[in-house]
Amino acid sequence: MIKKECIAMILAGGQGSRLGVLTRDLAKPAVQYGGKYRIIDFPLTNCSHSGIDTVGVLTQYKPLELNTYIGSGQAWDLDRNDGGVYVLPPYMRETAGEWYKGTANAIYQNIEFIDKFNPEYVLILSGDHIYKMNYARMLDFHIEKKADVTIAMIPVPMEEASRFGILQTDDNSQIVTFEEKPANPKSNTASMGIYIFTWKNLRKELIADENDPASSNDFGKNIIPKMLGQGDRLFGYRFEGYWKDVGTVESLWQSNMDILESDCLNLYDEDWTILSKSALASPHVLGKNSKVTDSFITEGCYIDGTVRHSVIFDGVTIENGAEVLDSVVMSGAIIGEGSRVYKTIVGPGAHIGCNCSIGHTDEDEHKSKYCSGGVSLIGADVTIHDGATLGKNSMVTNDVEGGKR
């Protein structure tokens, strides 16, 4: 039997419905980010740099593109004979099969996989967070504290605290209270959804939780509160650095904008290179009419318009007279001559025609519950025809006729 000190399990099966049309045809961790990355690149990179060479990626919703992207794991140095990366969808058992019912149930369904590596510890991660973190330091902390569970924690704005699991610790970093998404939070110290469990303890709790008909089979709602209540040793590991849950259109847009701020997320860090499967070769080309300021431009682009404070992915074309401001333009998109795009995520392969206005007005024809903060979203491969107008907080999933200005 292979013996591993610690293996990682990445929860990557959620539908990601709050990202609207971006996740209509693919899993949220496969969504593009930062010019040439996917969201899944960040936890996989963190595992690789932290010396964790065995990783299970638990998929469920629209997994094809994510599975293809991960492949053998070579891009993250996870193509190993004695470990590596494994894609783990729900599967049929002798009697029946079922979808992952919750975060804890997803791990429960893979107990046999974990047992194969006989680990001392299991690291549980979410597949939809943007951050750089050395898990080896967190594991050292877990071992030093003789913890049953260690939860990575970070302060969040008090007005956002009810969206997270909220915890309080004593002077020894031991957790004394934990509430999942409380209506009236007692602190602003939030769980990052990053857990290290001592495997023998977690294995026992997963089996007990699965046999509890009243449980929703969730770590934050069930496993962690139960272990805290029965006196197990739970500790909080304070993380200092950039971390963003990119579960909404606005948070994904904001995290891309954060790349442009020097004190936020550094993608050029030679000590912690973000590993990716992207294979980009050709340089970008700036035309004679181009004006680019305070932006992140990826290889393979042709820009002959104005780009300010934006993130431009590979293969994008921005034509003469077009203006792109505070926006994220994903792979292969085209912004036509004379069009003005403001505070918008433009999906891969989308084509905005000439003389369009995107994100400038309060027009409400295409407003969506998925879009907030003035951020608009154009789906992959959608065509916005010449002269069309889309207002703030718009989301379009299908082609839009022109001439509405």
Coordinates of C-alpha atoms in Angstrom, one line a residue:
M1 CA 0.0 0.0 0.0
I2 CA 1.2 3.5 -0.9
K3 CA 1.7 5.7 2.2
K4 CA 1.3 9.4 1.9
E5 CA 1.6 12.0 4.7
C6 CA -1.1 14.2 3.1
I7 CA -3.2 14.2 0.0
A8 CA -5.6 16.9 -1.3
M9 CA -9.2 16.7 -2.4
I10 CA -10.5 19.6 -4.5
L11 CA -14.2 20.1 -4.5
A12 CA -14.9 21.1 -8.2
G13 CA -18.3 19.8 -8.9
G14 CA -20.6 22.8 -8.1
Q15 CA -22.9 24.2 -10.8
G16 CA -21.7 27.8 -10.3
S17 CA -25.1 29.1 -11.2
R18 CA -24.3 32.6 -9.8
L19 CA -21.8 33.0 -12.7
G20 CA -24.7 33.0 -15.1
V21 CA -24.0 32.2 -18.7
L22 CA -20.2 31.7 -18.0
T23 CA -21.0 28.3 -16.5
R24 CA -23.8 27.3 -18.8
D25 CA -21.6 24.8 -20.6
L26 CA -18.6 24.2 -18.2
A27 CA -17.8 23.7 -14.6
K28 CA -16.9 26.8 -12.6
P29 CA -13.3 25.9 -11.9
A30 CA -12.7 25.7 -15.7
V31 CA -13.8 29.4 -16.2
Q32 CA -11.0 31.6 -17.6
Y33 CA -9.2 34.1 -15.3
G34 CA -6.4 36.6 -15.5
G35 CA -5.5 36.5 -19.2
K36 CA -4.3 33.0 -19.6
Y37 CA -5.4 30.9 -16.6
R38 CA -8.3 28.9 -15.4
I39 CA -9.6 29.1 -11.8
I40 CA -8.5 25.5 -11.1
D41 CA -4.9 26.5 -11.8
F42 CA -4.6 28.2 -8.4
P43 CA -5.4 25.2 -6.1
L44 CA -3.4 22.9 -8.4
T45 CA -0.5 25.2 -8.4
N46 CA -0.6 25.6 -4.6
C47 CA -0.6 21.8 -4.2
S48 CA 2.4 21.5 -6.5
H49 CA 4.5 24.2 -4.9
S50 CA 3.5 22.9 -1.4
G51 CA 4.9 19.4 -2.1
I52 CA 1.5 17.7 -2.2
D53 CA 1.8 15.3 -5.1
T54 CA -1.5 13.4 -4.8
V55 CA -4.7 15.3 -5.7
G56 CA -8.2 14.2 -6.3
V57 CA -10.4 16.6 -8.2
L58 CA -14.1 15.9 -7.5
T59 CA -16.2 16.8 -10.6
Q60 CA -19.9 16.6 -11.3
Y61 CA -21.5 19.5 -13.3
K62 CA -20.5 19.9 -17.0
P63 CA -17.1 18.3 -16.4
L64 CA -15.9 17.6 -19.9
E65 CA -13.9 20.8 -20.5
L66 CA -12.4 20.7 -16.9
N67 CA -11.5 17.0 -17.3
T68 CA -9.8 17.7 -20.7
Y69 CA -8.0 20.7 -19.3
I70 CA -6.5 18.8 -16.3
G71 CA -5.5 15.8 -18.4
S72 CA -2.5 14.0 -17.0
G73 CA -1.6 16.8 -14.6
Q74 CA 1.7 17.4 -16.4
A75 CA 1.3 21.2 -16.4
W76 CA 1.3 21.2 -12.6
D77 CA 4.0 18.5 -12.2
L78 CA 1.3 16.1 -11.0
D79 CA 1.8 13.3 -13.6
R80 CA 3.3 10.9 -11.0
N81 CA 3.5 7.1 -10.9
D82 CA 3.0 7.0 -7.1
G83 CA 0.4 9.7 -6.9
G84 CA -0.6 12.5 -9.3
V85 CA -3.9 14.1 -10.1
Y86 CA -7.1 12.1 -10.4
V87 CA -10.5 13.3 -11.7
L88 CA -13.2 11.8 -9.5
P89 CA -16.8 12.0 -10.8
P90 CA -19.7 10.3 -8.9
Y91 CA -19.8 6.6 -9.9
M92 CA -22.1 3.6 -9.7
R93 CA -21.7 1.2 -6.8
E94 CA -22.9 -2.4 -6.5
T95 CA -26.4 -1.3 -5.5
A96 CA -26.8 2.2 -6.8
G97 CA -25.1 5.4 -7.7
E98 CA -25.9 9.0 -6.7
W99 CA -24.8 12.6 -7.3
Y100 CA -22.6 14.2 -4.7
K101 CA -25.2 15.5 -2.2
G102 CA -22.9 17.9 -0.3
T103 CA -19.3 18.6 0.3
A104 CA -19.0 16.0 3.0
N105 CA -20.8 13.4 0.9
A106 CA -18.5 14.1 -2.0
I107 CA -15.5 13.1 0.2
Y108 CA -17.5 10.1 1.7
Q109 CA -18.1 8.7 -1.8
N110 CA -14.3 8.7 -2.3
I111 CA -13.2 7.0 1.0
E112 CA -11.8 4.1 -1.0
F113 CA -9.7 6.4 -3.1
I114 CA -8.3 8.1 0.0
D115 CA -7.7 4.8 1.7
K116 CA -5.6 3.6 -1.2
F117 CA -2.9 6.2 -0.2
N118 CA -3.3 5.6 3.5
P119 CA -2.7 9.3 4.4
E120 CA -2.2 10.7 7.9
Y121 CA -3.9 13.9 6.8
V122 CA -6.4 15.1 4.1
L123 CA -6.5 18.6 2.8
I124 CA -9.9 19.7 1.6
L125 CA -10.0 22.6 -0.9
S126 CA -12.5 24.5 -3.0
G127 CA -12.0 24.7 -6.7
D128 CA -13.3 28.2 -7.2
H129 CA -11.0 30.5 -5.1
I130 CA -8.1 32.7 -6.4
Y131 CA -5.1 32.8 -4.0
K132 CA -1.5 31.7 -3.5
M133 CA -1.0 29.6 -0.4
N134 CA 1.7 27.3 1.0
Y135 CA -0.3 24.4 2.4
A136 CA 2.9 22.8 3.8
R137 CA 3.0 25.6 6.4
M138 CA -0.6 25.0 7.3
L139 CA 0.1 21.3 7.7
D140 CA 3.1 22.0 10.0
F141 CA 0.7 24.2 12.1
H142 CA -1.9 21.3 12.2
I143 CA 0.8 18.8 13.4
E144 CA 2.2 21.2 15.9
K145 CA -1.2 21.8 17.5
K146 CA -2.0 18.1 17.4
A147 CA -5.3 19.2 15.8
D148 CA -8.1 17.0 14.6
V149 CA -9.2 19.8 12.2
T150 CA -7.4 23.0 11.1
I151 CA -9.4 25.7 9.2
A152 CA -7.7 28.4 7.2
M153 CA -9.2 31.8 8.2
I154 CA -9.1 35.3 7.0
P155 CA -10.9 38.6 8.0
V156 CA -13.6 39.8 5.7
P157 CA -15.7 43.0 5.7
M158 CA -18.3 42.8 8.4
E159 CA -21.1 43.4 6.0
E160 CA -20.1 40.3 4.0
A161 CA -19.6 38.0 7.0
S162 CA -23.0 36.4 6.8
R163 CA -21.9 34.8 3.5
F164 CA -19.2 32.7 5.2
G165 CA -18.6 30.2 8.0
I166 CA -17.6 32.5 10.9
L167 CA -15.3 31.4 13.7
Q168 CA -13.8 32.7 16.9
T169 CA -10.5 31.4 18.4
D170 CA -8.8 31.7 21.8
D171 CA -5.2 33.0 22.4
N172 CA -3.9 29.5 21.4
S173 CA -5.7 29.7 18.0
Q174 CA -8.1 27.0 19.2
I175 CA -11.6 27.4 17.7
V176 CA -14.3 28.2 20.4
T177 CA -17.3 29.0 18.2
F178 CA -18.2 28.2 14.6
E179 CA -21.3 29.2 12.7
E180 CA -22.1 28.6 9.1
K181 CA -23.4 31.7 7.3
P182 CA -24.9 33.3 10.5
A183 CA -27.6 36.0 10.1
N184 CA -25.9 38.0 12.9
P185 CA -22.2 37.1 12.8
K186 CA -20.2 37.5 16.1
S187 CA -17.0 38.3 14.3
N188 CA -15.6 38.9 10.8
T189 CA -13.1 36.0 10.9
A190 CA -14.2 33.8 8.0
S191 CA -13.5 30.2 7.1
M192 CA -11.8 30.1 3.7
G193 CA -13.2 26.6 3.0
I194 CA -9.7 25.2 3.3
Y195 CA -9.5 22.3 5.8
I196 CA -6.9 19.9 7.0
F197 CA -8.3 16.8 8.8
T198 CA -6.5 14.0 10.5
W199 CA -7.8 11.2 8.3
K200 CA -8.7 8.6 10.9
N201 CA -10.9 11.2 12.6
L202 CA -12.5 12.4 9.4
R203 CA -13.1 8.9 8.1
K204 CA -15.1 8.0 11.2
E205 CA -17.1 11.3 11.1
L206 CA -17.9 10.9 7.3
I207 CA -19.4 7.5 7.9
A208 CA -21.5 8.7 10.9
D209 CA -22.7 11.7 8.9
E210 CA -23.8 9.6 6.0
N211 CA -25.8 7.4 8.3
D212 CA -27.6 10.5 9.8
P213 CA -30.8 11.0 7.8
A214 CA -31.2 14.6 9.2
S215 CA -27.8 15.7 7.9
S216 CA -27.3 17.8 4.8
N217 CA -23.8 16.2 4.4
D218 CA -21.9 19.4 4.5
F219 CA -18.7 20.3 6.2
G220 CA -19.7 23.8 7.4
K221 CA -23.2 22.8 8.4
N222 CA -22.7 19.4 9.9
I223 CA -19.2 17.9 10.2
I224 CA -17.3 20.9 11.7
P225 CA -20.1 21.9 14.2
K226 CA -20.4 18.3 15.4
M227 CA -16.7 17.9 15.9
L228 CA -16.5 21.2 17.8
G229 CA -19.5 20.2 20.0
Q230 CA -18.0 16.9 21.0
G231 CA -14.8 18.4 22.1
D232 CA -12.4 17.6 19.3
R233 CA -9.4 19.8 18.7
L234 CA -10.2 22.4 16.1
F235 CA -7.8 25.2 15.3
G236 CA -7.8 28.3 13.1
Y237 CA -4.8 29.0 10.8
R238 CA -4.6 32.7 10.0
F239 CA -3.8 33.4 6.3
E240 CA -2.3 36.7 5.3
G241 CA -2.5 37.3 1.6
Y242 CA -4.8 37.8 -1.3
W243 CA -7.9 35.5 -1.4
K244 CA -11.1 35.8 -3.4
D245 CA -14.1 33.6 -3.7
V246 CA -15.0 34.2 -7.4
G247 CA -18.5 32.7 -7.1
T248 CA -20.4 35.7 -8.6
V249 CA -20.1 37.8 -11.8
E250 CA -19.1 40.9 -9.8
S251 CA -16.5 39.0 -7.7
L252 CA -14.9 37.4 -10.8
W253 CA -14.7 40.8 -12.4
Q254 CA -13.3 42.4 -9.3
S255 CA -10.6 39.7 -8.9
N256 CA -9.5 40.3 -12.5
M257 CA -9.3 44.0 -11.8
D258 CA -7.3 43.3 -8.7
I259 CA -4.5 41.9 -10.9
L260 CA -3.9 45.5 -12.0
E261 CA -3.2 46.7 -8.5
S262 CA 0.4 46.2 -7.4
D263 CA -0.5 45.4 -3.8
C264 CA -3.1 42.7 -4.6
L265 CA -2.3 39.5 -6.6
N266 CA 1.1 39.3 -8.2
L267 CA 1.0 36.9 -11.2
Y268 CA 4.6 37.6 -12.0
D269 CA 6.0 36.1 -8.7
E270 CA 9.0 34.0 -9.7
D271 CA 8.9 32.3 -6.3
W272 CA 5.3 31.1 -6.8
T273 CA 4.7 30.8 -10.6
I274 CA 1.1 30.1 -11.4
L275 CA 1.2 26.9 -13.4
S276 CA -1.2 26.5 -16.3
K277 CA -1.9 24.3 -19.4
S278 CA -2.1 27.4 -21.6
A279 CA 0.2 27.1 -24.6
L280 CA 0.6 30.7 -26.0
A281 CA 3.2 31.4 -28.6
S282 CA 2.6 34.5 -30.8
P283 CA 3.2 37.9 -29.3
H284 CA 0.4 40.6 -29.1
V285 CA 0.4 43.3 -31.8
L286 CA -0.4 46.9 -31.1
G287 CA -1.7 48.8 -34.1
K288 CA -0.8 52.4 -35.0
N289 CA -4.0 53.7 -33.4
S290 CA -3.7 51.7 -30.2
K291 CA -3.6 53.3 -26.8
V292 CA -3.1 50.9 -23.9
T293 CA -2.8 52.0 -20.2
D294 CA -2.8 50.2 -16.9
S295 CA -3.9 46.9 -18.5
F296 CA -2.9 43.2 -18.6
I297 CA -2.5 42.1 -22.2
T298 CA -2.0 38.5 -23.1
E299 CA -0.1 37.0 -26.0
G300 CA -1.8 36.6 -29.4
C301 CA -3.9 39.8 -29.3
Y302 CA -4.4 42.5 -31.9
I303 CA -5.2 45.9 -30.5
D304 CA -5.8 49.0 -32.6
G305 CA -8.2 50.7 -30.2
T306 CA -8.1 52.2 -26.7
V307 CA -7.7 49.9 -23.7
R308 CA -7.7 51.2 -20.1
H309 CA -7.6 49.3 -16.8
S310 CA -8.7 46.0 -18.4
V311 CA -7.6 42.4 -18.6
I312 CA -7.3 41.1 -22.2
F313 CA -7.0 37.4 -22.9
D314 CA -5.2 35.6 -25.7
G315 CA -6.4 36.0 -29.3
V316 CA -8.6 39.1 -28.7
T317 CA -9.1 41.6 -31.4
I318 CA -9.9 45.3 -30.5
E319 CA -10.5 47.3 -33.7
N320 CA -9.7 50.9 -34.5
G321 CA -11.8 53.4 -32.6
A322 CA -13.0 50.8 -30.1
E323 CA -12.8 51.7 -26.4
V324 CA -12.5 49.1 -23.6
L325 CA -12.5 50.4 -20.0
D326 CA -12.6 48.5 -16.7
S327 CA -13.4 45.2 -18.5
V328 CA -12.4 41.6 -18.9
V329 CA -12.2 40.4 -22.5
M330 CA -11.8 36.6 -22.7
S331 CA -10.1 34.4 -25.3
G332 CA -10.8 35.1 -29.0
A333 CA -13.4 37.8 -28.5
I334 CA -13.7 40.6 -31.0
I335 CA -14.6 44.3 -30.2
G336 CA -15.7 46.0 -33.4
E337 CA -14.7 49.4 -34.7
G338 CA -16.2 52.3 -32.8
S339 CA -17.7 50.2 -30.0
R340 CA -17.5 51.3 -26.3
V341 CA -17.3 48.6 -23.7
Y342 CA -17.4 49.5 -20.0
K343 CA -17.2 47.3 -16.8
T344 CA -18.1 44.2 -18.7
I345 CA -17.0 40.6 -18.8
V346 CA -16.9 39.5 -22.5
G347 CA -17.0 35.7 -22.8
P348 CA -14.7 33.6 -24.9
G349 CA -15.3 33.9 -28.7
A350 CA -18.0 36.7 -28.3
H351 CA -18.2 39.2 -31.2
I352 CA -19.3 42.8 -30.4
G353 CA -20.0 44.5 -33.7
C354 CA -19.3 48.1 -34.8
N355 CA -20.5 51.2 -32.9
C356 CA -22.1 49.3 -30.0
S357 CA -22.5 50.7 -26.5
I358 CA -22.0 48.1 -23.7
G359 CA -22.4 48.9 -20.0
H360 CA -22.8 52.7 -20.2
T361 CA -26.5 53.2 -19.8
D362 CA -29.3 52.2 -17.4
E363 CA -31.2 50.4 -20.1
D364 CA -33.0 47.4 -18.5
E365 CA -33.9 45.1 -21.3
H366 CA -31.2 42.6 -20.5
K367 CA -30.7 43.2 -16.8
S368 CA -30.1 40.1 -14.8
K369 CA -30.2 38.9 -11.2
Y370 CA -26.7 37.4 -11.7
C371 CA -25.1 40.8 -12.5
S372 CA -24.6 43.5 -9.9
G373 CA -22.3 46.4 -9.1
G374 CA -22.8 47.7 -12.6
V375 CA -20.9 44.7 -14.2
S376 CA -22.4 43.3 -17.4
L377 CA -21.7 39.8 -18.9
I378 CA -21.7 38.6 -22.5
G379 CA -21.8 34.9 -22.9
A380 CA -19.3 32.8 -24.9
D381 CA -19.7 32.9 -28.7
V382 CA -22.5 35.5 -28.5
T383 CA -22.8 38.1 -31.3
I384 CA -23.8 41.6 -30.5
H385 CA -24.7 43.1 -33.9
D386 CA -23.7 46.6 -35.1
G387 CA -25.2 49.5 -33.3
A388 CA -26.7 47.6 -30.3
T389 CA -26.9 49.0 -26.8
L390 CA -26.6 46.9 -23.6
G391 CA -27.0 48.7 -20.2
K392 CA -25.4 48.2 -16.8
N393 CA -25.9 44.8 -15.0
S394 CA -26.9 43.2 -18.3
M395 CA -26.4 39.5 -19.2
V396 CA -26.9 38.1 -22.7
T397 CA -26.9 34.4 -23.5
N398 CA -28.0 34.7 -27.1
D399 CA -27.2 37.0 -30.1
V400 CA -28.5 40.6 -29.9
E401 CA -29.9 42.4 -32.8
G402 CA -28.3 45.8 -33.8
G403 CA -29.6 49.2 -34.5
K404 CA -31.1 49.9 -31.0
R405 CA -29.2 53.0 -30.3

